[in-house]
Amino acid sequence: MKQTMKQHLPLKPALVLLAGFLYVAPLAAQEFVSARIACGPWIQAAGETEFTVVWKTTTDAVVWVEVAPDDGSHFYACERPKYYESVYGRRPVGDLHTVRITGLAPGTAYRYRLYQQALLLNAGNRRMVFGEAFGNDLLQQRHYTVTTLDAARPECRFSMLNDIHGDDSLFRKLTADVGALNNHFMIFNGDMLSQIESTQQIVDGYLKTAGQRFAPFLPLFAVRGNHEHRGAASYDYMRYFPTATGQPYYTFRHGPAFFIALDCGEDKPDSDIRYYGLALTDRLREEQADWLRKVVASDAFKEAPVKIVILHMPPAWKANHWHGMREIARLFMPILNDAGIDLMLCGHLHRYLFLDKGDANNRFPILVNANRTRLDAVVDPQEIRLSVVDADGKTLHTHRLSRTAKYLAH
Ligand SMILES: [Fe+2]
């Protein structure tokens, strides 16, 4: 007599199959789950031949990015190279995604498309189920375009914001017309939140708006202020803003300018009771000073016609200044004063301040941008032009820093 397959199955495997069916079956009855973009993308760690795309999805997913030249061809003209998120040889599952794009040409525009595939079921190594992959709608030509940095470019244009402290409505006003500036990148110079208690605060405080306004198209260079050192989710900061060095301090070059981005650390002594014994920013500043000596000794730094420092807290120049600013004056300024720096850009004080050479034991000008203004900059080998603009678009201060006149004109 012919036996059925069911009769041949041993009891244990049959139970496993049944359990698997019961576990997966509810998925069919559920509303289809897809991963969508929750925030971003934003471009990090841009260089002449690479950039990193970061974005957040509405649910856990695996992702990749497809890249095409900006040559007028349809994105579907051919198969485009895929760049996968990769962590130690595996594709990670999560809701924050970081994909490095490499092997690019300087000063070249590239189109890119995000793809994300939701994790529907995670029963461990035995059973993982992913949904359908979703990407930007290419039939509607909805891709992003970003241009790599280029040292050969004759000028460099950027805007800087700082001390927003999670005021998204202010951030919206200050960035309302930023698209008309023909910027090449943006700078966030610290204290964009008051403290980071959850990563959702980063999204709600300014990053979602940045993703809607400019961050998919303009590289973003961010440094921490003292307030980004605080809060339960402050440890996630570097996951949201990865850098080329893997550290919160780094350099980049665009047009005639070499930029040094420094982490200011905390403002009070690390032992202050408000830091709960968790701050080690004295050590961080010492470590940076060692790194900074190597940077200013490098050919890449020396060869750049213009040298600009980005640092949230300015160096102390008065006896009543706090510990962090005093440490910046002690550790960073002797190195920078001997390095031929052309300009330092700071925040922190919540007021505009222009420190000319010598005002703060400085051999280069320091501009402190206020908390409710945006700084716009155009840099060429002869001149740095700076404008400080308020939330109504009114220009409050301008500086023309002539390199040949040693920056005395403004
Ligand atoms: Fe600050």
Short mmCIF file of C-alpha atoms and ligand atoms in Angstrom, two decimals:
data_model
loop_
_atom_site.label_atom_id
_atom_site.label_comp_id
_atom_site.label_asym_id
_atom_site.label_seq_id
_atom_site.Cartn_x
_atom_site.Cartn_y
_atom_site.Cartn_z
CA MET A 1 0.00 0.00 0.00
CA LYS A 2 1.29 3.43 -0.98
CA GLN A 3 2.12 5.54 2.07
CA THR A 4 1.72 9.30 2.21
CA MET A 5 4.59 11.69 2.90
CA LYS A 6 2.95 12.57 6.19
CA GLN A 7 3.12 8.99 7.34
CA HIS A 8 6.87 8.90 6.59
CA LEU A 9 7.74 12.02 8.56
CA PRO A 10 9.30 11.36 11.96
CA LEU A 11 7.39 13.07 14.75
CA LYS A 12 10.05 15.64 15.76
CA PRO A 13 10.70 17.25 12.32
CA ALA A 14 6.97 17.35 11.74
CA LEU A 15 6.46 19.33 14.93
CA VAL A 16 9.24 21.74 13.92
CA LEU A 17 7.61 22.33 10.55
CA LEU A 18 4.23 22.85 12.18
CA ALA A 19 5.70 25.30 14.67
CA GLY A 20 7.40 27.17 11.84
CA PHE A 21 4.15 27.37 9.91
CA LEU A 22 2.23 28.66 12.91
CA TYR A 23 4.97 31.23 13.56
CA VAL A 24 5.05 32.54 10.00
CA ALA A 25 1.34 32.23 9.24
CA PRO A 26 0.27 35.41 11.09
CA LEU A 27 2.57 37.41 8.77
CA ALA A 28 0.28 36.68 5.84
CA ALA A 29 -2.65 38.12 7.74
CA GLN A 30 -0.70 41.23 8.79
CA GLU A 31 -0.62 44.41 6.83
CA PHE A 32 2.44 44.27 4.60
CA VAL A 33 5.41 45.82 6.40
CA SER A 34 7.83 47.90 4.35
CA ALA A 35 10.81 49.94 5.42
CA ARG A 36 10.53 53.59 4.47
CA ILE A 37 12.84 56.52 5.03
CA ALA A 38 12.24 57.94 8.51
CA CYS A 39 15.00 60.57 8.38
CA GLY A 40 17.58 61.61 5.84
CA PRO A 41 19.59 60.70 4.00
CA TRP A 42 22.50 62.89 5.05
CA ILE A 43 26.00 62.83 3.54
CA GLN A 44 28.91 62.30 5.92
CA ALA A 45 32.69 62.01 5.65
CA ALA A 46 32.76 63.38 2.12
CA GLY A 47 36.10 63.47 0.35
CA GLU A 48 37.41 63.77 -3.17
CA THR A 49 36.81 60.11 -3.99
CA GLU A 50 34.21 58.99 -1.47
CA PHE A 51 31.24 59.86 0.66
CA THR A 52 29.06 58.09 3.21
CA VAL A 53 25.28 57.97 3.03
CA VAL A 54 23.46 57.76 6.38
CA TRP A 55 19.71 57.43 6.86
CA LYS A 56 17.13 56.07 9.22
CA THR A 57 14.33 53.67 8.28
CA THR A 58 10.88 53.30 9.81
CA THR A 59 11.61 49.70 10.79
CA ASP A 60 14.59 47.36 11.01
CA ALA A 61 15.92 46.63 7.54
CA VAL A 62 18.90 45.66 5.42
CA VAL A 63 19.92 48.25 2.84
CA TRP A 64 22.10 49.13 -0.09
CA VAL A 65 22.82 52.16 -2.27
CA GLU A 66 23.02 52.24 -6.04
CA VAL A 67 25.19 54.91 -7.65
CA ALA A 68 25.14 56.31 -11.17
CA PRO A 69 27.07 59.09 -12.89
CA ASP A 70 25.16 62.32 -13.44
CA ASP A 71 25.40 61.93 -17.21
CA GLY A 72 21.80 62.38 -18.32
CA SER A 73 21.17 58.66 -18.75
CA HIS A 74 18.14 57.12 -17.12
CA PHE A 75 18.94 55.42 -13.84
CA TYR A 76 17.54 52.26 -15.41
CA ALA A 77 19.82 52.56 -18.46
CA CYS A 78 21.94 49.75 -17.06
CA GLU A 79 22.58 47.90 -13.82
CA ARG A 80 24.18 50.35 -11.38
CA PRO A 81 26.86 49.33 -8.90
CA LYS A 82 25.51 48.37 -5.48
CA TYR A 83 27.17 49.45 -2.24
CA TYR A 84 26.12 47.44 0.79
CA GLU A 85 26.14 48.41 4.41
CA SER A 86 28.82 46.17 5.85
CA VAL A 87 29.92 45.51 9.43
CA TYR A 88 32.79 43.07 9.86
CA GLY A 89 31.80 41.06 6.81
CA ARG A 90 28.07 40.97 7.42
CA ARG A 91 25.10 43.03 6.33
CA PRO A 92 23.66 44.47 9.53
CA VAL A 93 19.95 44.67 10.31
CA GLY A 94 18.85 47.88 12.01
CA ASP A 95 17.09 51.19 11.54
CA LEU A 96 20.16 53.44 11.22
CA HIS A 97 22.16 52.80 8.06
CA THR A 98 25.64 53.83 6.98
CA VAL A 99 26.85 53.03 3.48
CA ARG A 100 30.30 54.12 2.30
CA ILE A 101 30.63 54.93 -1.40
CA THR A 102 34.23 54.79 -2.68
CA GLY A 103 36.24 54.87 -5.90
CA LEU A 104 34.77 58.16 -7.12
CA ALA A 105 36.35 61.05 -9.04
CA PRO A 106 36.98 64.51 -7.46
CA GLY A 107 34.54 67.33 -8.10
CA THR A 108 32.09 65.01 -9.85
CA ALA A 109 28.33 64.79 -9.41
CA TYR A 110 26.83 61.37 -8.72
CA ARG A 111 23.24 60.24 -8.50
CA TYR A 112 22.40 57.73 -5.81
CA ARG A 113 19.38 55.68 -4.84
CA LEU A 114 18.59 54.11 -1.47
CA TYR A 115 17.20 50.60 -1.18
CA GLN A 116 15.80 49.11 1.99
CA GLN A 117 14.31 45.72 2.74
CA ALA A 118 12.33 45.36 5.99
CA LEU A 119 12.98 42.56 8.44
CA LEU A 120 9.60 40.82 8.79
CA LEU A 121 10.55 37.97 11.06
CA ASN A 122 13.60 37.39 13.19
CA ALA A 123 13.61 34.02 14.87
CA GLY A 124 17.37 34.04 15.23
CA ASN A 125 19.79 32.22 12.97
CA ARG A 126 17.23 29.57 12.07
CA ARG A 127 14.70 31.86 10.41
CA MET A 128 14.94 35.41 9.12
CA VAL A 129 12.34 36.73 6.69
CA PHE A 130 12.75 39.95 4.74
CA GLY A 131 10.10 41.85 2.83
CA GLU A 132 10.16 43.33 -0.61
CA ALA A 133 12.91 45.85 -1.33
CA PHE A 134 11.89 49.45 -1.77
CA GLY A 135 13.90 52.27 -3.27
CA ASN A 136 13.40 55.78 -4.53
CA ASP A 137 10.83 55.97 -7.29
CA LEU A 138 13.02 56.14 -10.37
CA LEU A 139 10.09 56.35 -12.77
CA GLN A 140 9.54 59.77 -11.22
CA GLN A 141 13.31 60.41 -11.40
CA ARG A 142 13.46 60.61 -7.61
CA HIS A 143 17.10 60.03 -6.92
CA TYR A 144 19.58 62.15 -5.01
CA THR A 145 22.64 63.90 -6.43
CA VAL A 146 25.80 64.82 -4.55
CA THR A 147 29.14 66.19 -5.73
CA THR A 148 32.47 64.99 -4.37
CA LEU A 149 34.92 67.49 -2.89
CA ASP A 150 37.63 68.92 -5.16
CA ALA A 151 40.93 70.53 -4.12
CA ALA A 152 41.32 71.96 -7.61
CA ARG A 153 38.15 74.00 -7.40
CA PRO A 154 38.90 77.75 -7.37
CA GLU A 155 36.56 78.58 -4.50
CA CYS A 156 34.72 76.98 -1.65
CA ARG A 157 31.24 77.95 -0.40
CA PHE A 158 29.55 76.77 2.77
CA SER A 159 27.16 77.75 5.58
CA MET A 160 27.54 77.08 9.29
CA LEU A 161 24.95 76.71 12.07
CA ASN A 162 25.56 76.19 15.77
CA ASP A 163 23.89 76.29 19.19
CA ILE A 164 20.46 75.42 17.80
CA HIS A 165 19.74 73.45 21.01
CA GLY A 166 16.98 71.41 19.38
CA ASP A 167 14.92 74.42 18.27
CA ASP A 168 13.70 72.97 14.98
CA SER A 169 11.51 75.97 14.17
CA LEU A 170 14.56 78.23 14.39
CA PHE A 171 16.55 75.71 12.35
CA ARG A 172 13.83 75.82 9.68
CA LYS A 173 14.01 79.60 9.48
CA LEU A 174 17.80 79.66 9.29
CA THR A 175 17.87 77.06 6.52
CA ALA A 176 14.83 78.27 4.56
CA ASP A 177 16.88 79.91 1.79
CA VAL A 178 20.07 77.88 2.10
CA GLY A 179 19.37 76.17 -1.21
CA ALA A 180 19.86 79.46 -3.05
CA LEU A 181 23.42 79.95 -1.79
CA ASN A 182 25.07 77.47 -4.16
CA ASN A 183 26.87 75.98 -1.21
CA HIS A 184 29.22 73.04 -1.56
CA PHE A 185 28.67 71.75 1.98
CA MET A 186 27.24 72.60 5.41
CA ILE A 187 28.82 72.77 8.86
CA PHE A 188 27.12 72.11 12.21
CA ASN A 189 29.41 73.62 14.81
CA GLY A 190 28.09 72.02 17.98
CA ASP A 191 25.32 72.27 20.58
CA MET A 192 22.66 71.36 18.07
CA LEU A 193 20.91 69.74 21.05
CA SER A 194 21.08 70.61 24.74
CA GLN A 195 21.76 66.99 25.54
CA ILE A 196 21.14 63.72 23.73
CA GLU A 197 18.76 61.67 25.85
CA SER A 198 17.44 59.74 22.83
CA THR A 199 18.41 59.51 19.18
CA GLN A 200 14.88 60.65 18.32
CA GLN A 201 15.84 64.03 19.75
CA ILE A 202 18.54 64.32 17.07
CA VAL A 203 15.91 63.59 14.42
CA ASP A 204 13.26 65.92 15.84
CA GLY A 205 15.68 68.65 16.90
CA TYR A 206 17.11 69.38 13.45
CA LEU A 207 18.13 66.32 11.44
CA LYS A 208 14.77 65.53 9.85
CA THR A 209 14.54 69.10 8.63
CA ALA A 210 18.12 68.92 7.37
CA GLY A 211 17.20 65.77 5.45
CA GLN A 212 14.28 67.58 3.85
CA ARG A 213 16.21 70.75 3.06
CA PHE A 214 19.76 69.98 1.99
CA ALA A 215 21.44 67.00 3.66
CA PRO A 216 20.86 64.46 0.83
CA PHE A 217 22.62 66.80 -1.61
CA LEU A 218 25.20 68.78 0.39
CA PRO A 219 27.91 67.04 2.43
CA LEU A 220 27.55 67.79 6.12
CA PHE A 221 30.51 68.26 8.44
CA ALA A 222 29.54 68.21 12.11
CA VAL A 223 31.54 68.66 15.29
CA ARG A 224 30.35 68.14 18.82
CA GLY A 225 29.77 71.04 21.16
CA ASN A 226 30.04 70.57 24.89
CA HIS A 227 26.32 69.70 25.02
CA GLU A 228 26.70 66.76 22.61
CA HIS A 229 28.86 65.15 25.28
CA ARG A 230 25.82 64.82 27.54
CA GLY A 231 22.83 62.49 27.77
CA ALA A 232 22.02 58.78 27.70
CA ALA A 233 22.17 58.64 23.89
CA SER A 234 25.29 60.81 23.54
CA TYR A 235 27.22 57.59 22.88
CA ASP A 236 25.26 57.22 19.62
CA TYR A 237 26.47 60.55 18.25
CA MET A 238 29.26 59.08 16.13
CA ARG A 239 26.85 56.49 14.66
CA TYR A 240 24.79 59.38 13.31
CA PHE A 241 27.76 61.50 12.24
CA PRO A 242 30.56 59.15 11.18
CA THR A 243 33.83 60.75 10.10
CA ALA A 244 36.71 59.77 7.84
CA THR A 245 38.99 59.27 10.86
CA GLY A 246 36.48 57.37 12.99
CA GLN A 247 37.10 60.05 15.62
CA PRO A 248 35.13 63.21 16.46
CA TYR A 249 38.06 65.22 15.05
CA TYR A 250 39.06 65.07 11.39
CA THR A 251 40.18 67.09 8.37
CA PHE A 252 38.96 67.68 4.84
CA ARG A 253 40.01 69.72 1.84
CA HIS A 254 37.81 71.53 -0.63
CA GLY A 255 38.88 74.18 -3.12
CA PRO A 256 41.76 76.22 -1.71
CA ALA A 257 40.85 75.48 1.92
CA PHE A 258 42.06 72.81 4.31
CA PHE A 259 39.65 72.36 7.23
CA ILE A 260 40.53 71.05 10.68
CA ALA A 261 37.47 70.01 12.71
CA LEU A 262 38.17 69.77 16.44
CA ASP A 263 36.12 68.47 19.38
CA CYS A 264 35.97 71.04 22.17
CA GLY A 265 35.16 68.61 25.00
CA GLU A 266 33.23 69.73 28.06
CA ASP A 267 33.19 73.29 29.33
CA LYS A 268 33.60 72.54 33.04
CA PRO A 269 36.24 70.29 34.64
CA ASP A 270 35.59 66.60 33.98
CA SER A 271 35.09 66.04 37.71
CA ASP A 272 32.04 68.32 37.78
CA ILE A 273 29.07 66.68 39.47
CA ARG A 274 26.87 67.25 36.40
CA TYR A 275 28.95 64.78 34.39
CA TYR A 276 28.37 61.88 36.84
CA GLY A 277 32.02 60.87 36.68
CA LEU A 278 31.66 59.93 32.97
CA ALA A 279 33.56 62.78 31.29
CA LEU A 280 37.12 62.21 30.04
CA THR A 281 37.39 65.26 27.84
CA ASP A 282 40.70 66.46 29.29
CA ARG A 283 42.18 63.29 27.86
CA LEU A 284 40.31 63.81 24.58
CA ARG A 285 41.82 67.30 24.16
CA GLU A 286 45.33 66.00 24.97
CA GLU A 287 44.87 63.25 22.40
CA GLN A 288 43.70 65.77 19.82
CA ALA A 289 46.69 68.03 20.47
CA ASP A 290 49.01 65.11 19.58
CA TRP A 291 46.97 64.45 16.44
CA LEU A 292 46.91 68.18 15.59
CA ARG A 293 50.71 68.41 15.65
CA LYS A 294 50.84 65.68 13.01
CA VAL A 295 48.13 67.35 10.91
CA VAL A 296 49.89 70.73 10.72
CA ALA A 297 53.18 68.98 9.85
CA SER A 298 51.58 67.14 6.92
CA ASP A 299 52.14 68.11 3.28
CA ALA A 300 48.39 68.15 2.68
CA PHE A 301 48.00 70.89 5.29
CA LYS A 302 51.06 72.90 4.26
CA GLU A 303 50.19 72.83 0.58
CA ALA A 304 46.68 74.26 1.07
CA PRO A 305 46.49 78.01 0.32
CA VAL A 306 43.85 78.58 3.04
CA LYS A 307 43.59 76.91 6.46
CA ILE A 308 40.38 77.03 8.53
CA VAL A 309 39.64 75.56 11.97
CA ILE A 310 36.13 74.52 13.07
CA LEU A 311 35.78 74.35 16.86
CA HIS A 312 32.68 74.88 18.98
CA MET A 313 34.26 76.64 21.97
CA PRO A 314 36.64 79.53 21.32
CA PRO A 315 39.92 79.64 23.25
CA ALA A 316 39.86 81.49 26.58
CA TRP A 317 41.31 84.98 26.57
CA LYS A 318 40.04 86.24 29.93
CA ALA A 319 40.79 85.03 33.45
CA ASN A 320 37.11 84.33 34.16
CA HIS A 321 36.70 81.89 31.27
CA TRP A 322 35.84 78.31 32.10
CA HIS A 323 38.07 75.26 32.16
CA GLY A 324 37.27 73.90 28.68
CA MET A 325 38.07 77.18 26.91
CA ARG A 326 41.22 77.52 28.99
CA GLU A 327 42.36 74.06 27.96
CA ILE A 328 41.74 74.91 24.31
CA ALA A 329 43.93 77.98 24.77
CA ARG A 330 46.61 75.89 26.49
CA LEU A 331 46.62 72.85 24.21
CA PHE A 332 45.44 73.88 20.74
CA MET A 333 46.38 77.54 20.36
CA PRO A 334 50.19 77.22 20.53
CA ILE A 335 50.02 74.64 17.72
CA LEU A 336 47.54 76.64 15.63
CA ASN A 337 49.29 79.98 16.18
CA ASP A 338 52.47 78.52 14.65
CA ALA A 339 50.68 76.79 11.80
CA GLY A 340 49.57 79.76 9.68
CA ILE A 341 45.85 79.33 10.31
CA ASP A 342 43.72 81.83 8.38
CA LEU A 343 40.45 81.65 10.30
CA MET A 344 38.83 79.88 13.24
CA LEU A 345 35.02 79.45 13.33
CA CYS A 346 33.37 78.98 16.72
CA GLY A 347 30.00 79.13 18.53
CA HIS A 348 29.16 78.41 22.17
CA LEU A 349 28.85 82.00 23.40
CA HIS A 350 25.33 82.55 21.99
CA ARG A 351 26.42 85.92 20.71
CA TYR A 352 28.32 87.26 17.72
CA LEU A 353 31.95 88.08 18.29
CA PHE A 354 34.82 88.83 15.96
CA LEU A 355 38.24 88.49 17.54
CA ASP A 356 40.89 90.07 15.38
CA LYS A 357 44.49 88.96 15.48
CA GLY A 358 45.89 89.52 18.95
CA ASP A 359 42.54 89.95 20.73
CA ALA A 360 42.70 86.48 22.29
CA ASN A 361 46.41 85.64 22.07
CA ASN A 362 45.55 84.54 18.55
CA ARG A 363 47.59 85.03 15.39
CA PHE A 364 44.51 84.57 13.19
CA PRO A 365 40.97 85.95 13.31
CA ILE A 366 38.25 84.08 15.19
CA LEU A 367 34.59 84.49 14.29
CA VAL A 368 32.04 83.36 16.90
CA ASN A 369 28.62 82.80 15.31
CA ALA A 370 25.60 83.44 17.55
CA ASN A 371 22.90 80.86 18.35
CA ARG A 372 20.23 82.53 16.20
CA THR A 373 22.26 83.32 13.09
CA ARG A 374 23.75 81.49 10.13
CA LEU A 375 27.25 82.09 8.85
CA ASP A 376 27.74 82.04 5.07
CA ALA A 377 31.27 81.81 3.70
CA VAL A 378 32.98 82.04 0.33
CA VAL A 379 36.69 81.23 0.27
CA ASP A 380 39.16 81.75 -2.54
CA PRO A 381 42.96 81.88 -2.40
CA GLN A 382 42.97 85.68 -2.06
CA GLU A 383 40.04 86.35 0.24
CA ILE A 384 37.56 84.92 2.73
CA ARG A 385 34.13 86.55 2.58
CA LEU A 386 31.84 86.01 5.58
CA SER A 387 28.22 87.02 6.18
CA VAL A 388 26.25 86.56 9.38
CA VAL A 389 22.52 86.31 8.59
CA ASP A 390 19.58 86.19 11.02
CA ALA A 391 16.40 84.07 10.88
CA ASP A 392 14.63 86.75 8.83
CA GLY A 393 17.34 86.65 6.19
CA LYS A 394 18.79 90.00 7.25
CA THR A 395 22.58 90.31 6.98
CA LEU A 396 23.92 91.53 10.34
CA HIS A 397 27.69 91.43 9.83
CA THR A 398 30.07 90.99 6.92
CA HIS A 399 33.82 90.49 6.77
CA ARG A 400 36.19 90.49 3.83
CA LEU A 401 39.36 88.89 5.06
CA SER A 402 42.07 89.65 2.54
CA ARG A 403 44.90 87.18 2.86
CA THR A 404 47.40 89.70 1.52
CA ALA A 405 46.26 92.39 4.00
CA LYS A 406 46.46 89.88 6.87
CA TYR A 407 42.75 90.05 7.60
CA LEU A 408 42.62 93.53 9.05
CA ALA A 409 39.86 94.74 6.72
CA HIS A 410 36.30 94.03 7.76
FE FE B 1 28.41 75.29 23.93
#
